[in-house]
Structure formats: C-alpha cells, structure tokens
Amino acid sequence: MNTRNLSLGALTTLLAVAALAVPNVASAATSCANADLVPTTENGPALRTATLCLLNEERATAGLKPLAANTQLRRAAQKHSLQMVRDSFFDHVSPAGTTLMSRVRTGTTYLRGALNFALGENIAYGSGYLATPANTLKGWMDSPGHRKNILNGRYRHVGVGVAMGAPGIEGGGPAATYTTAFGTRILRSR
C-alpha cells in the first residue's frame, strides 16, 4: 500500500508559506550537531545527518522508536531533491509523472521481498538560515501532514536527500532542497 498524507497543491502552498514564516531556531534547543548549518556544496552529508538526528529527537519526544537510516530510501530521496532543483519544480510528482512509489520501486531494492509496506514523503526548500536542518524540521513539525509523517509510529526507516539549490531560485545565497522518504516493510520469511 502507498500512503500520502497531503494533496500536492496543499503541500506546496503550505510549505512555501511555512518556509517564509519560520523564525531562526536556536541550536541550544537540540543536541544534534550541525542543526543550524547553512547549506554549502561541501556539507550535504552533514545536513543529512543533522536532519536524521532532528527527526529522531522529535520521535523520542513523542515516545516513538528512532528511524533507521536506509540507503535505498536515501537514494530515492536524493534523486528527487536533485530533480526538483534541476528541473525547477516543487512537488511530490515530477513533471514526467514520477512518484515516491515509482522512485522507490524502480530506482531501489527497498521493496524487494516485501509482503506489505508503507511509504511517506516530506519535501521542503529554503535559502539562507531558512535552509538549515533545524528550520526545515521546524517547518515540517508546524505542518499537520508533515508532522504526521514524522510521528508515524509505523515507519521504521528513512532516507534523507539534500540537494544544493532550490527550485526556481538562482543565486541569492545558499539554498537547499530536502526530501525525506519514510518507509516500513514486512519481508517474506525464507
């Protein structure tokens, strides 16, 4: 089964408004290293690690198990972030019609052998301090649909993709586009 928690238009509007309204988050509120890191072409891995840490802090506060980083989901998330920047769109569905399900099914082995599964996705972008992992996560937590994905106890895995730049923004300082692909699967026993 494939789960999506927000309509595409509502998600795009909500995230664009949230990104403009998010105040700077102090790093003292978190124990995650690099939570306030402004994106550069060299720090993508640190941004991904900080984002995972922040996601798991939110889950721990809610009494949920942490998400495990999954390289297959990261591959799908990274590909989507890169495509949104390159092709200048911001949506869960690419202009060619590619969805989270198709990105995971055709571009990874995550679903191989799965009897049952669930997938979810959050996307965001920002520039300057609005593109830090802390501010990106704050925007998601302030949005009911994104918060629901982050705090979904069914999800066990996550892939975080971060691409430098933002859809339709050229120049104007550092920017980043984030995708988180959440998943769980029940595998066939052998």
GROMACS .gro file of C-alpha atoms in nm:
model
  190
    1MET     CA    1   0.000   0.000   0.000
    2ASN     CA    2   0.113   0.357  -0.064
    3THR     CA    3   0.025   0.634   0.180
    4ARG     CA    4   0.029   1.004   0.100
    5ASN     CA    5  -0.095   1.242   0.363
    6LEU     CA    6  -0.149   1.575   0.184
    7SER     CA    7  -0.278   1.685  -0.152
    8LEU     CA    8   0.001   1.811  -0.375
    9GLY     CA    9  -0.135   2.164  -0.407
   10ALA     CA   10  -0.195   2.199  -0.034
   11LEU     CA   11   0.152   2.068   0.042
   12THR     CA   12   0.324   2.309  -0.195
   13THR     CA   13   0.132   2.609  -0.065
   14LEU     CA   14   0.173   2.510   0.298
   15LEU     CA   15   0.546   2.453   0.273
   16ALA     CA   16   0.607   2.773   0.080
   17VAL     CA   17   0.417   2.974   0.345
   18ALA     CA   18   0.582   2.786   0.632
   19ALA     CA   19   0.930   2.846   0.491
   20LEU     CA   20   0.872   3.222   0.489
   21ALA     CA   21   0.728   3.231   0.841
   22VAL     CA   22   0.979   3.010   1.021
   23PRO     CA   23   1.194   3.204   1.268
   24ASN     CA   24   1.557   3.111   1.324
   25VAL     CA   25   1.579   2.816   1.562
   26ALA     CA   26   1.849   2.826   1.827
   27SER     CA   27   2.080   2.526   1.828
   28ALA     CA   28   2.059   2.519   2.211
   29ALA     CA   29   1.717   2.355   2.175
   30THR     CA   30   1.872   2.040   2.029
   31SER     CA   31   2.161   1.808   2.095
   32CYS     CA   32   2.204   1.743   1.721
   33ALA     CA   33   2.534   1.857   1.573
   34ASN     CA   34   2.505   2.086   1.271
   35ALA     CA   35   2.134   2.160   1.322
   36ASP     CA   36   2.197   2.526   1.232
   37LEU     CA   37   2.433   2.454   0.944
   38VAL     CA   38   2.368   2.675   0.642
   39PRO     CA   39   2.397   2.466   0.321
   40THR     CA   40   2.706   2.475   0.102
   41THR     CA   41   2.821   2.248  -0.178
   42GLU     CA   42   3.053   2.070   0.069
   43ASN     CA   43   2.821   1.994   0.362
   44GLY     CA   44   2.541   1.779   0.218
   45PRO     CA   45   2.632   1.472   0.430
   46ALA     CA   46   2.636   1.682   0.750
   47LEU     CA   47   2.293   1.829   0.659
   48ARG     CA   48   2.151   1.478   0.608
   49THR     CA   49   2.295   1.353   0.938
   50ALA     CA   50   2.161   1.655   1.128
   51THR     CA   51   1.818   1.612   0.971
   52LEU     CA   52   1.804   1.245   1.074
   53CYS     CA   53   1.909   1.337   1.428
   54LEU     CA   54   1.638   1.605   1.448
   55LEU     CA   55   1.372   1.366   1.313
   56ASN     CA   56   1.467   1.113   1.580
   57GLU     CA   57   1.464   1.376   1.856
   58GLU     CA   58   1.104   1.459   1.764
   59ARG     CA   59   1.014   1.091   1.763
   60ALA     CA   60   1.182   1.033   2.101
   61THR     CA   61   0.986   1.325   2.249
   62ALA     CA   62   0.668   1.153   2.129
   63GLY     CA   63   0.779   0.818   2.274
   64LEU     CA   64   0.846   0.659   1.935
   65LYS     CA   65   1.133   0.441   1.819
   66PRO     CA   66   1.402   0.613   1.615
   67LEU     CA   67   1.407   0.586   1.238
   68ALA     CA   68   1.697   0.391   1.091
   69ALA     CA   69   1.880   0.547   0.800
   70ASN     CA   70   1.819   0.343   0.486
   71THR     CA   71   2.047   0.378   0.184
   72GLN     CA   72   1.779   0.268  -0.062
   73LEU     CA   73   1.531   0.530   0.061
   74ARG     CA   74   1.812   0.787   0.068
   75ARG     CA   75   1.882   0.712  -0.298
   76ALA     CA   76   1.516   0.780  -0.387
   77ALA     CA   77   1.505   1.096  -0.171
   78GLN     CA   78   1.832   1.234  -0.307
   79LYS     CA   79   1.725   1.172  -0.665
   80HIS     CA   80   1.400   1.361  -0.606
   81SER     CA   81   1.572   1.659  -0.437
   82LEU     CA   82   1.822   1.683  -0.723
   83GLN     CA   83   1.548   1.658  -0.985
   84MET     CA   84   1.337   1.931  -0.820
   85VAL     CA   85   1.635   2.170  -0.827
   86ARG     CA   86   1.749   2.074  -1.177
   87ASP     CA   87   1.402   2.083  -1.336
   88SER     CA   88   1.274   2.377  -1.127
   89PHE     CA   89   0.960   2.221  -0.977
   90PHE     CA   90   0.844   2.162  -0.620
   91ASP     CA   91   0.606   1.869  -0.591
   92HIS     CA   92   0.586   1.505  -0.490
   93VAL     CA   93   0.518   1.417  -0.853
   94SER     CA   94   0.776   1.509  -1.116
   95PRO     CA   95   0.671   1.673  -1.443
   96ALA     CA   96   0.719   1.330  -1.605
   97GLY     CA   97   0.481   1.172  -1.352
   98THR     CA   98   0.737   1.001  -1.127
   99THR     CA   99   0.602   0.947  -0.774
  100LEU     CA  100   0.754   0.831  -0.447
  101MET     CA  101   0.623   0.483  -0.521
  102SER     CA  102   0.781   0.470  -0.865
  103ARG     CA  103   1.109   0.620  -0.740
  104VAL     CA  104   1.133   0.352  -0.470
  105ARG     CA  105   1.003   0.066  -0.682
  106THR     CA  106   1.216   0.123  -0.992
  107GLY     CA  107   1.520   0.300  -0.851
  108THR     CA  108   1.588   0.091  -0.539
  109THR     CA  109   1.559  -0.258  -0.394
  110TYR     CA  110   1.377  -0.137  -0.080
  111LEU     CA  111   1.051  -0.317  -0.164
  112ARG     CA  112   1.211  -0.640  -0.290
  113GLY     CA  113   1.061  -0.930  -0.096
  114ALA     CA  114   0.807  -0.713   0.089
  115LEU     CA  115   0.469  -0.866   0.170
  116ASN     CA  116   0.338  -0.534   0.298
  117PHE     CA  117   0.480  -0.183   0.312
  118ALA     CA  118   0.404   0.183   0.369
  119LEU     CA  119   0.577   0.489   0.227
  120GLY     CA  120   0.554   0.860   0.301
  121GLU     CA  121   0.743   1.168   0.191
  122ASN     CA  122   0.814   1.522   0.309
  123ILE     CA  123   0.969   1.788   0.088
  124ALA     CA  124   1.095   2.138   0.167
  125TYR     CA  125   1.331   2.405   0.043
  126GLY     CA  126   1.470   2.728   0.174
  127SER     CA  127   1.757   2.969   0.141
  128GLY     CA  128   1.999   3.114   0.394
  129TYR     CA  129   1.912   3.035   0.753
  130LEU     CA  130   1.572   2.901   0.643
  131ALA     CA  131   1.757   2.613   0.473
  132THR     CA  132   1.918   2.480   0.792
  133PRO     CA  133   1.812   2.134   0.911
  134ALA     CA  134   1.662   2.289   1.227
  135ASN     CA  135   1.443   2.536   1.037
  136THR     CA  136   1.345   2.276   0.779
  137LEU     CA  137   1.235   2.040   1.055
  138LYS     CA  138   1.050   2.319   1.238
  139GLY     CA  139   0.856   2.394   0.920
  140TRP     CA  140   0.760   2.026   0.889
  141MET     CA  141   0.660   1.999   1.254
  142ASP     CA  142   0.441   2.310   1.218
  143SER     CA  143   0.256   2.144   0.928
  144PRO     CA  144   0.000   1.877   1.031
  145GLY     CA  145   0.063   1.647   0.733
  146HIS     CA  146   0.440   1.659   0.760
  147ARG     CA  147   0.424   1.618   1.137
  148LYS     CA  148   0.204   1.312   1.084
  149ASN     CA  149   0.471   1.151   0.865
  150ILE     CA  150   0.750   1.228   1.113
  151LEU     CA  151   0.550   1.094   1.409
  152ASN     CA  152   0.402   0.792   1.231
  153GLY     CA  153   0.497   0.502   1.458
  154ARG     CA  154   0.458   0.259   1.172
  155TYR     CA  155   0.761   0.398   0.986
  156ARG     CA  156   1.093   0.233   1.072
  157HIS     CA  157   1.325   0.364   0.800
  158VAL     CA  158   1.406   0.696   0.640
  159GLY     CA  159   1.619   0.828   0.361
  160VAL     CA  160   1.718   1.193   0.366
  161GLY     CA  161   1.808   1.366   0.041
  162VAL     CA  162   1.951   1.718   0.030
  163ALA     CA  163   2.035   1.899  -0.293
  164MET     CA  164   2.208   2.234  -0.301
  165GLY     CA  165   1.987   2.498  -0.457
  166ALA     CA  166   1.613   2.546  -0.469
  167PRO     CA  167   1.354   2.514  -0.745
  168GLY     CA  168   1.336   2.839  -0.939
  169ILE     CA  169   1.588   3.023  -0.720
  170GLU     CA  170   1.908   3.127  -0.891
  171GLY     CA  171   2.181   3.298  -0.692
  172GLY     CA  172   2.069   3.481  -0.380
  173GLY     CA  173   2.282   3.288  -0.134
  174PRO     CA  174   2.293   2.932  -0.011
  175ALA     CA  175   1.981   2.723  -0.058
  176ALA     CA  176   1.885   2.359  -0.017
  177THR     CA  177   1.601   2.130  -0.116
  178TYR     CA  178   1.518   1.847   0.127
  179THR     CA  179   1.330   1.522   0.071
  180THR     CA  180   1.263   1.263   0.339
  181ALA     CA  181   1.135   0.924   0.222
  182PHE     CA  182   0.981   0.728   0.510
  183GLY     CA  183   0.915   0.357   0.492
  184THR     CA  184   0.835   0.033   0.660
  185ARG     CA  185   0.811  -0.314   0.517
  186ILE     CA  186   0.725  -0.664   0.623
  187LEU     CA  187   0.951  -0.907   0.441
  188ARG     CA  188   0.869  -1.262   0.339
  189SER     CA  189   1.033  -1.518   0.563
  190ARG     CA  190   1.270  -1.751   0.385
   0.00000   0.00000   0.00000
